[in-house]
Coordinates of C-alpha atoms in Angstrom, one line a residue:
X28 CA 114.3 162.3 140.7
X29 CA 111.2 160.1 139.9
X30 CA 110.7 158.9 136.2
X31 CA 107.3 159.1 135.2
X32 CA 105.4 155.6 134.1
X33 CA 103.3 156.3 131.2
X34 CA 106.0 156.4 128.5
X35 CA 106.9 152.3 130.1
X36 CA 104.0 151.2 130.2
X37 CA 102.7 152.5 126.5
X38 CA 106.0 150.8 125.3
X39 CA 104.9 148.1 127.2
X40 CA 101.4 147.7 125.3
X41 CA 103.0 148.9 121.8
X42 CA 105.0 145.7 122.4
X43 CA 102.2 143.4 122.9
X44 CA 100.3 144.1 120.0
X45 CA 103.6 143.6 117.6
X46 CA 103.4 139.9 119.4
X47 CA 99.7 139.8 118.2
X48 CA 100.0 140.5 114.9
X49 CA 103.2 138.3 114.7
X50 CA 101.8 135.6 115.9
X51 CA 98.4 136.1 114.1
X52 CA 100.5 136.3 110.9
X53 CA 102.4 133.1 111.8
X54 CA 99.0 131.2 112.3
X55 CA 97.8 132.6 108.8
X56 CA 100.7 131.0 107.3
X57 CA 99.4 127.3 105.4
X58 CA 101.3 124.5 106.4
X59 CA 102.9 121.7 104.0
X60 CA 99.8 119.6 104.8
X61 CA 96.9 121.8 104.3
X62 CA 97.5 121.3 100.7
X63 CA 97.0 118.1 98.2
X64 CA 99.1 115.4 98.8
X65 CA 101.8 115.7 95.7
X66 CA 102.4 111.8 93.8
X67 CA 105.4 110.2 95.4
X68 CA 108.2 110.7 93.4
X69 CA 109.7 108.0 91.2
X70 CA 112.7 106.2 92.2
X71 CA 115.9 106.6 89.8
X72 CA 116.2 105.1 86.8
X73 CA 117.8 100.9 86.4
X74 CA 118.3 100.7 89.6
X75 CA 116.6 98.7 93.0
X76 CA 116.1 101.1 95.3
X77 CA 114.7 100.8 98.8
X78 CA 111.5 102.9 99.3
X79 CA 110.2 103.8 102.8
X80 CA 107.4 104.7 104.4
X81 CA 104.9 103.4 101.6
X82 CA 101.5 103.3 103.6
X83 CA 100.2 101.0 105.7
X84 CA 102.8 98.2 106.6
X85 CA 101.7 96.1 109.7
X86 CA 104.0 93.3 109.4
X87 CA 107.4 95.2 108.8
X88 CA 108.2 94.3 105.4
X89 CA 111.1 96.4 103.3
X90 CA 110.1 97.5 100.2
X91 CA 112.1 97.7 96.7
X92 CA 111.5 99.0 93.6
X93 CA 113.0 98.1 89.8
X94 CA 111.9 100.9 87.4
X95 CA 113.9 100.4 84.2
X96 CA 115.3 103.2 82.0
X97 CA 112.2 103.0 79.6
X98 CA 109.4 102.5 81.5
X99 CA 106.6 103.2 79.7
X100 CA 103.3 105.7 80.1
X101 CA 100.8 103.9 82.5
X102 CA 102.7 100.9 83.1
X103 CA 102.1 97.4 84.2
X104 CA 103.6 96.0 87.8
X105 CA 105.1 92.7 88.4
X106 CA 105.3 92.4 92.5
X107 CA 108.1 89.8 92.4
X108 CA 108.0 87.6 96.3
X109 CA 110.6 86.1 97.4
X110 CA 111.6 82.4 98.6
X111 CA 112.4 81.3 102.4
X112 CA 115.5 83.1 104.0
X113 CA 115.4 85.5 100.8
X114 CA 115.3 88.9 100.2
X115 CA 114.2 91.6 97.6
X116 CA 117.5 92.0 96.4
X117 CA 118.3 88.1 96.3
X118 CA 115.2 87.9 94.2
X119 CA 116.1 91.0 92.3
X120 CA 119.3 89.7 91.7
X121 CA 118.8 85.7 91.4
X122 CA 116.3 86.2 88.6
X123 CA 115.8 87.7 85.4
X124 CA 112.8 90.0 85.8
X125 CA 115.1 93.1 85.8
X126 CA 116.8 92.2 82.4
X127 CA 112.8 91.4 81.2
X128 CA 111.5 95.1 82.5
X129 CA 114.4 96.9 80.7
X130 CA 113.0 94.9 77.5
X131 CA 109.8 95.5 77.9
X132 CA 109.0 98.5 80.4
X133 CA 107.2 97.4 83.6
X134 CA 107.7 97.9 86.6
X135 CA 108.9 95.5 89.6
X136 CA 108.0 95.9 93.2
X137 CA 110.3 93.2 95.8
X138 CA 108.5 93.2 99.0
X139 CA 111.3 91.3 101.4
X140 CA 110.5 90.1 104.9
X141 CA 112.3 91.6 108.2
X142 CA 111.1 88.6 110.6
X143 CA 113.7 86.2 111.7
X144 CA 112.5 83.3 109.5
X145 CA 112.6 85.6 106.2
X146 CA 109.0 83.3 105.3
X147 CA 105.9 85.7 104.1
X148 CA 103.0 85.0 106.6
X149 CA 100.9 82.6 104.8
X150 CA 99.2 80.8 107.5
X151 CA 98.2 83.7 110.3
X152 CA 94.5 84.2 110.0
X153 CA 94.6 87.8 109.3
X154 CA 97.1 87.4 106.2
X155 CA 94.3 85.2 105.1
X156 CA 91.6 87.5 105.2
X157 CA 91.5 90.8 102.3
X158 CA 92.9 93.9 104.6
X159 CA 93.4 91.3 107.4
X160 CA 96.6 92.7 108.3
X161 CA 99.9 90.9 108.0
X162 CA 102.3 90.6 104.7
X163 CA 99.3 91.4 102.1
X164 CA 98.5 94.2 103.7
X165 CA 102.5 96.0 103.5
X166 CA 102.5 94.0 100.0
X167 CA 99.3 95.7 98.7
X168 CA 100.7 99.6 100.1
X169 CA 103.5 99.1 97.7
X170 CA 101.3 98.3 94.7
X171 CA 99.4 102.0 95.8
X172 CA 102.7 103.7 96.2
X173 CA 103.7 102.7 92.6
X174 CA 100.8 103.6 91.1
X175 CA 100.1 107.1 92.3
X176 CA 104.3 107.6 91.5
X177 CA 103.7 106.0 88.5
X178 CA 100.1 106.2 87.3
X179 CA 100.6 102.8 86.5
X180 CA 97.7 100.2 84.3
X181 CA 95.0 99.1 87.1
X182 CA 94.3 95.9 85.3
X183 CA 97.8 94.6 84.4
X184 CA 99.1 94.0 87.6
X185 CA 100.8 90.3 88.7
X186 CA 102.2 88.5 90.6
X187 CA 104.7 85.8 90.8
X188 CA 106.8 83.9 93.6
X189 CA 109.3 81.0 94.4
X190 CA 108.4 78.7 97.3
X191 CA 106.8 81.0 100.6
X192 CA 106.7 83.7 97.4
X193 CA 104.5 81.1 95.5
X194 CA 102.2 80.5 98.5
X195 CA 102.2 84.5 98.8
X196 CA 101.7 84.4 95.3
X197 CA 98.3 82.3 95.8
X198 CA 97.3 84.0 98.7
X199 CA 97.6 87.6 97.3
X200 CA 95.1 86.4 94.4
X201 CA 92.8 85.1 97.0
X202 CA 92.8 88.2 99.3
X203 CA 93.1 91.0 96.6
X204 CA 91.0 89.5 93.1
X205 CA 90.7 92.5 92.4
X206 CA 93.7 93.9 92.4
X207 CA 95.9 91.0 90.3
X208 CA 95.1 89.7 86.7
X209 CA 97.4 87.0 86.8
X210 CA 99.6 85.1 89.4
X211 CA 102.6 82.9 88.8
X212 CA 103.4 80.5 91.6
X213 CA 107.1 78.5 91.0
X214 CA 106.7 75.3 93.9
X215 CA 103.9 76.8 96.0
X216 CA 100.5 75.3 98.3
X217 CA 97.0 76.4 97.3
X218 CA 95.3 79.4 99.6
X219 CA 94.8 78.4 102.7
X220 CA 96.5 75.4 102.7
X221 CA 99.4 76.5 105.0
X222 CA 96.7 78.1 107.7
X223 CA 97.4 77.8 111.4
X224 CA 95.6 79.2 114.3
X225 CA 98.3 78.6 116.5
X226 CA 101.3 81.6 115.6
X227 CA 103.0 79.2 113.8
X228 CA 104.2 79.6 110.6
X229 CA 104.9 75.6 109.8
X230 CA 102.2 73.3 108.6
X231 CA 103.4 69.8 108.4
X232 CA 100.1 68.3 106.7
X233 CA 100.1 70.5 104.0
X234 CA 103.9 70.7 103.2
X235 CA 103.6 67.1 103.1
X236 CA 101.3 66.9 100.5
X237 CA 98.5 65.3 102.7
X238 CA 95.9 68.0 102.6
X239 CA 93.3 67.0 100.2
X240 CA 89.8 69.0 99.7
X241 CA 87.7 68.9 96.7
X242 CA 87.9 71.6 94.2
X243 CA 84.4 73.3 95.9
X244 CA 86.1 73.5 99.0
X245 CA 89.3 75.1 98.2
X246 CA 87.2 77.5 96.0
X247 CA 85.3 78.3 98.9
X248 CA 88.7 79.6 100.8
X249 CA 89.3 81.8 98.1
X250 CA 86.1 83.3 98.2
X251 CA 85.7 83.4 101.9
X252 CA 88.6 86.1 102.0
X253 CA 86.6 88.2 100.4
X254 CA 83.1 87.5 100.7
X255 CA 80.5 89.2 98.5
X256 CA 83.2 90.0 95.7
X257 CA 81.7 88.9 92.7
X258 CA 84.2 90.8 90.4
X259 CA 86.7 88.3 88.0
X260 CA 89.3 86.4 89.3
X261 CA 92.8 86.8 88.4
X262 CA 94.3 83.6 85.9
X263 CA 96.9 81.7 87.4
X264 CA 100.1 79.7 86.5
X265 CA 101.2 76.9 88.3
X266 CA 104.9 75.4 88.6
X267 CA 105.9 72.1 90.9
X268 CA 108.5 69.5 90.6
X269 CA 107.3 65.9 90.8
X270 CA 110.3 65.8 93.6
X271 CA 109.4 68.0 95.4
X272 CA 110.7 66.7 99.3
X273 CA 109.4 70.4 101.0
X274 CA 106.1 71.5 99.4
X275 CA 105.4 67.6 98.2
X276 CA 104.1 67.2 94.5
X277 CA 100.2 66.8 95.5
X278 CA 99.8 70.5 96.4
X279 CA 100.3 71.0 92.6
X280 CA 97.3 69.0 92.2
X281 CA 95.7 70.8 94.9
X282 CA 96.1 74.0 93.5
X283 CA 95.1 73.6 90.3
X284 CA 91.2 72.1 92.0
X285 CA 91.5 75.3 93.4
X286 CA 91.5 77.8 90.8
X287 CA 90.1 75.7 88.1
X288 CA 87.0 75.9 90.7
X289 CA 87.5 79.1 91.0
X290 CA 87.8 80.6 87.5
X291 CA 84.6 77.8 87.2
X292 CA 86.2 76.0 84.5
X293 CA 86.5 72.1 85.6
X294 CA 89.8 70.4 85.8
X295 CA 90.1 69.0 83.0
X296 CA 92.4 70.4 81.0
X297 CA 91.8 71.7 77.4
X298 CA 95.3 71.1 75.7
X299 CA 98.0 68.6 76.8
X300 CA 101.9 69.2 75.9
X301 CA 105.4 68.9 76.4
X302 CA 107.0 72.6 76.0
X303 CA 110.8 71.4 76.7
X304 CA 111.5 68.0 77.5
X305 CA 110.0 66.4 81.1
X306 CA 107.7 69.3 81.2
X307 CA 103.9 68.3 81.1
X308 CA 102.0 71.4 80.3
X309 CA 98.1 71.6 81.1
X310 CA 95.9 74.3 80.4
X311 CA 92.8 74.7 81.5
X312 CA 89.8 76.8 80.1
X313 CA 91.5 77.7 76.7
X314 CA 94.1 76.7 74.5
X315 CA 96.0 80.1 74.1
X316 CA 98.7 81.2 76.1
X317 CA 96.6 83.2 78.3
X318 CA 94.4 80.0 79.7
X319 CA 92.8 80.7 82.9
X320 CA 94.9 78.6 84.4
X321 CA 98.1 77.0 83.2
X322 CA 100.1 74.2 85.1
X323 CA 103.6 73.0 84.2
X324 CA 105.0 69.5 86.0
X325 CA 108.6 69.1 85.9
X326 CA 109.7 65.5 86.0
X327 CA 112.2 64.2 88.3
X328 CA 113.0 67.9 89.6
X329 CA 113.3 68.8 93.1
X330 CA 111.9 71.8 95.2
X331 CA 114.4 74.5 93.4
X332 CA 113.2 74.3 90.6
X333 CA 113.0 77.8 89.1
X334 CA 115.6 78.2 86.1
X335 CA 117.0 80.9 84.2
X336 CA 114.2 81.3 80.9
X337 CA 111.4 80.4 82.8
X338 CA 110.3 83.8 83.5
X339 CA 110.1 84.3 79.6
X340 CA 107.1 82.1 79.9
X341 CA 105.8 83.6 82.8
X342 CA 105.6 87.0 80.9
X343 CA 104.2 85.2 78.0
X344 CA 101.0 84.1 80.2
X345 CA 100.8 87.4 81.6
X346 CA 100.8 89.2 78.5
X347 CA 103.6 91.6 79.5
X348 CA 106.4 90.2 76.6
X349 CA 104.5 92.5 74.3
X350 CA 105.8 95.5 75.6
X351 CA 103.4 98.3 77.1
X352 CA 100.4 97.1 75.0
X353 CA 97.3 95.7 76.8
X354 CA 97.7 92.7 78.9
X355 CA 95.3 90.1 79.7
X356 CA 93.3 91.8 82.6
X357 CA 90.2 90.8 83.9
X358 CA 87.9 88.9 80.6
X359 CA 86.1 91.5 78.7
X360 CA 82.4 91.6 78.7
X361 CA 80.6 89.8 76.0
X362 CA 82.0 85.7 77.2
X363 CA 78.1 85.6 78.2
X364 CA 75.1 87.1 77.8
X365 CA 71.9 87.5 79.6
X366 CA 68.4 88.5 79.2
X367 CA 66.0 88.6 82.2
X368 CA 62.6 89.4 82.8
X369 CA 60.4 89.8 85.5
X370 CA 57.0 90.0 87.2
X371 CA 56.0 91.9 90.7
X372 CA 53.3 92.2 92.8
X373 CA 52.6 94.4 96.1
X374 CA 55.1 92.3 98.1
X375 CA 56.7 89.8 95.9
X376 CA 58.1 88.9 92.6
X377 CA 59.3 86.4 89.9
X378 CA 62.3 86.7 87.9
X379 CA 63.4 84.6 84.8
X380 CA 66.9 84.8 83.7
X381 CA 69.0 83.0 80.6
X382 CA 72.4 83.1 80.1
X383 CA 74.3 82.3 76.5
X384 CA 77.7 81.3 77.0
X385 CA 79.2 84.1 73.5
X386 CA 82.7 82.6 74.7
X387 CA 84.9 79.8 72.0
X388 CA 85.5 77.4 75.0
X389 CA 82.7 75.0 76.8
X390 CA 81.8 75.9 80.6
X391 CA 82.3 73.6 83.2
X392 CA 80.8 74.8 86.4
X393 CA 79.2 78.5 86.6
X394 CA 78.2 80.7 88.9
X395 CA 76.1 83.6 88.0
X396 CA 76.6 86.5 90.3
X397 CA 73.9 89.9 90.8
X398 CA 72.9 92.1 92.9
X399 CA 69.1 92.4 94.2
X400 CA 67.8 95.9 95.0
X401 CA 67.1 96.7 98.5
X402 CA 64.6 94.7 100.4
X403 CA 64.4 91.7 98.1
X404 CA 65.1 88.4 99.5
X405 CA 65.2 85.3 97.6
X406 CA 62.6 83.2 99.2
X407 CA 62.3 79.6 96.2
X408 CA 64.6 79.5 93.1
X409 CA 65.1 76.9 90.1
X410 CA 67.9 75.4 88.0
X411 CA 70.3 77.1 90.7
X412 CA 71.3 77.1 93.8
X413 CA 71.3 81.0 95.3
X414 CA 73.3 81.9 98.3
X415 CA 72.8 85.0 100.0
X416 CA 69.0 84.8 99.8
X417 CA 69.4 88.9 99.4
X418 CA 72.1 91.6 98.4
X419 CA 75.1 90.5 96.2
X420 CA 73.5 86.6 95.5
X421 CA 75.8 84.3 93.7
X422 CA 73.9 80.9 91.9
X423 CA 75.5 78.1 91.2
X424 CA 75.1 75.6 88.8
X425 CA 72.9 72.3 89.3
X426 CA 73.7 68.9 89.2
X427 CA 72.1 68.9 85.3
X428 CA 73.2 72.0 84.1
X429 CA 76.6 72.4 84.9
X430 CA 78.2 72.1 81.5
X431 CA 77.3 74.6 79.0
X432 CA 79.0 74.5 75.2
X433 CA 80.0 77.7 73.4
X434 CA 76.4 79.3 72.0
X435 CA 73.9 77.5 74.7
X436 CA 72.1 78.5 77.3
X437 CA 70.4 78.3 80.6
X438 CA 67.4 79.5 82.1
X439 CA 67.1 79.9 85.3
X440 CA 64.8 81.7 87.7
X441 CA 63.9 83.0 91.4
X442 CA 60.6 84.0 93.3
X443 CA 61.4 86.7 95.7
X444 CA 60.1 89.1 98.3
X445 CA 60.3 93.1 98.2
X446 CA 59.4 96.3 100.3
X447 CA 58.8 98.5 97.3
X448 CA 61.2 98.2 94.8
X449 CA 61.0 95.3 93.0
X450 CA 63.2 95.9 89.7
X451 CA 65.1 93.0 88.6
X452 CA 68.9 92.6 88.6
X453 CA 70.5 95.0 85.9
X454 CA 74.6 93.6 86.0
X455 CA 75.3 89.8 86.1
X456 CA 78.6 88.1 85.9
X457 CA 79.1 84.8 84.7
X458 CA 82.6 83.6 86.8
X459 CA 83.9 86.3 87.0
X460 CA 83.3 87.8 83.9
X461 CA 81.0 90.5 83.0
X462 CA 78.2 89.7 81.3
X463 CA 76.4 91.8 78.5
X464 CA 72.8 92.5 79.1
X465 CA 70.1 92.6 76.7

C-alpha cells in the first residue's frame, strides 16, 4: 500500500511557519537593556558593605560603602583612603568617620587597594593625569556609583587620607578640581611629588623631604593634570608631624607652597594658633574655619600621627558637622568683579578689563581666567601675563600688581586678532572663583 505525500509535506510546512512566528515573536520581545538604565540600588543601612562592579576600575581597587541609618536627601560624600598595607575596612574601622556620618548623615565611600603593596598609585604617570587610568580613575567610579544610588550634593564632596591616603588625598584634588571641595591630607607629599617614570612606586627624594620647588612650580603640577580647567579649586587641610622619619617634615612645607599657589593666596598665613597644646595651626586666605587652606604641625610626633578627635576638625573645615546643610563648595560668585570693554576692527581687537577684589581678605597672587571666542588669538597684552594666546587664556599677575586689598582693582588689557567674531570675554574667574560681570 503506498501512503500518499501531500498530507506530510503540508504538516511539514504548517510546522515551519509555527517556528516563524515563534521566533519572530521571540525577537519582538525587549530585552533588560533596551530600556533606561535603573539607579543602582543603595546598600543597607549602618553597615560597610562591599560594592562590585561600580564602573570603570583599571587598577583593581575594592570598593566599600558606609551609608548610615539617617542619611539625608541629596547628601554629601566623604571618600575616606586608606594608609600603606590598609584596607577599607581597616580604615572603616580604625577611625571615627562612621560614628561622624550616623551624627551627621553623609555618606562614606573606602576605596582599598588589591596590589601586593596595599599603597594607592601616586607616582605612575597615568594616576597623575585626570582620567589617566590607575587608582583615581576606580576612586572617581565610586563617587558616580554613589551619586546616581544616591542623588548625592555635587559640590560637597571630600576627601581625606592617612599617609599613601594623604598623598591620594592630594593627588585626587589635583586630577579631579572639579569634582572635590575640600581635601584633608593626615602625613602626606604634595601632587606629584612621589612621581616616577620607572614602575616604581618608592621615591626616596621626596619621602625624604628633599624635594623642594617653588610654590609656581608645584602649582603648575596641579594644573598640568588638567590643563585648560579654569573652574575653582578644592580647599585643602594639611596634617604632618615635625617627626616624621617616612614622609619627612618638609613635604608639609611643600604642600602648603602648593596649594596656597594654587588657590592664589601667598603663603603667608592669615591667623596663627595653638588649637591643643604642640599644635601650630596656620591658615591661609581667611581666618574662618573654612580657610582655603589650613595646616596643622604637630610637635614632636612621629609619622602615625592621626588620633581619635581629629576627624571632628576635619568635618569642621569641610563644613559637614552641620548636618545635611550646605557645605563649603566651590566660592560663590561675587569674591570679584569685572567690567570689560572692548574695541574691534576688520581683523583685530583691543580689550580692557578691571577686576575689584568684593572679597573681606587681601589677594596675594591672581590669575584671571576666560575664554576668547573662536579665532581670536592674543597677539600683545598689559599688566598680565596671558598663556594660551587663544581659547581658555589664563593671566597672571605682574611683578607690581600681584597684591590686591579687599575693594581695589586692576586693570588690565589685551590686543588680539579675529576671523569674524570679535566679542569680548563674557565669564571670568578670579582663582578659581567666579567672577560677577558687569
Amino acid at each position: 500500500m503506498i501512503t500518499p505525500a501531500f498530507p506530510s509535506r503540508a504538516l511539514r510546512s504548517v510546522l515551519a511557519v509555527l517556528v516563524l512566528l515563534l521566533t519572530g515573536a521571540l525577537l519582538a520581545v525587549p530585552t533588560a537593556s533596551a530600556g533606561p538604565r535603573s539607579a543602582p540600588a543603595a546598600v543597607p543601612p549602618a553597615t560597610l558593605t562591599e560594592v562590585t562592579g561600580f564602573g570603570a576600575n583599571p587598577s583593581n581597587l575594592q570598593m566599600y560603602v558606609y551609608a548610615p541609618a539617617n542619611v539625608t536627601a541629596h547628601p554629601a560624600v566623604l571618600v575616606a583612603v586608606h594608609w600603606c598595607g590598609g584596607s577599607g575596612p581597616a580604615m572603616h574601622s580604625g577611625t571615627e568617620y562612621a560614628q561622624l556620618a550616623d551624627r551627621h548623615g553623609f555618606l562614606i565611600v573606602y576605596p582599598s587597594v588589591t596590589r601586593s603593596s596595599r599603597c594607592f598609585d601616586v607616582s605612575s604617570p597615568q594616576a597623575l593625569r585626570r582620567d589617566g587610568g590607575s587608582d583615581p580613575v576606580g576612586i572617581k567610579s565610586m563617587i558616580d556609583w554613589v551619586s546616581a544610588a544616591y542623588s548625592t550634593d555635587p559640590a560637597r564632596v571630600f576627601a581625606t587620607g592617612i599617609s599613601s591616603g594623604a598623598m591620594m588625598t592630594n593627588v585626587l584634588l589635583g586630577d579631579y578640581p572639579d569634582v572635590f571641595a575640600a581635601g584633608a591630607a593626615f602625613a602626606g607629599v604634595p601632587f606629584g611629588c612621589f612621581a616616577t617614570t620607572d614602575g616604581s612606586e618608592w621615591n626616596s627624594a621626596c619621602s625624604g623631604g628633599t624635594v623642594n620647588r617653588t610654590p609656581q612650580q608645584w602649582g603648575d603640577l596641579v594644573r598640568g593634570a588638567y590643563p585648560g580647567y579654569t573652574g575653582p579649586r578644592p580647599r585643602m587641610q594639611l596634617w604632618h608631624g615635625t617627626e616624621d622619619d617616612v614622609l619627612r617634615h618638609p613635604n608639609f612645607g611643600e604642600e602648603i607652597e602648593q596649594w596656597t599657589e594654587v588657590r592664589g593666596i601667598g603663603q603667608t598665613p592669615a591667623a596663627t594658633d595653638s588649637p591643643q597644646t604642640g599644635w601650630t595651626r596656620t591658615r591661609y586666605g581667611s581666618t574662618g574655619d573654612r580657610a582655603p587652606v589650613e595646616a596643622i604641625s604637630l610637635q614632636g610626633v612621629g609619622h602615625n600621627l592621626y588620633a581619635w578627635g581629629m576627624a571632628d576638625k576635619v568635618l569642621t573645615f569641610f563644613g559637614l558637622d552641620a548636618g545635611g546643610g550646605p557645605g563649603p563648595g566651590p566660592e560663590p560668585a561675587g569674591a570679584c568683579k569685572v567690567t570689560v570693554s572692548s574695541s574691534a576692527w576688520n581683523t583685530g581687537l583691543t580689550a580692557s578689563v578691571t577686576f575689584t577684589n568684593t572679597g573681606t581678605a587681601a589677594v596675594n597672587g591672581w590669575r584671571l581666567g576666560f575664554t576668547l571666542a573662536t579665532g581670536q588669538t592674543v597677539t600683545n597684552g598689559w599688566g598680565a601675563t596671558y598663556t594660551p594666546a587663544s581659547g581658555t587664556v589664563t593671566a597672571t599677575n605682574a611683578s607690581y600688581n600681584g597684591t590686591v586689598a579687599p575693594n581695589a582693582s586692576v586693570t588690565l588689557g589685551y590686543q588680539a586678532s579675529h576671523s569674524g567674531d570679535s566679542r569680548a570675554p563674557s565669564s571670568f574667574t578670579l582663582n578659581g572663583a567666579q567672577c560677577k560681570v558687569s
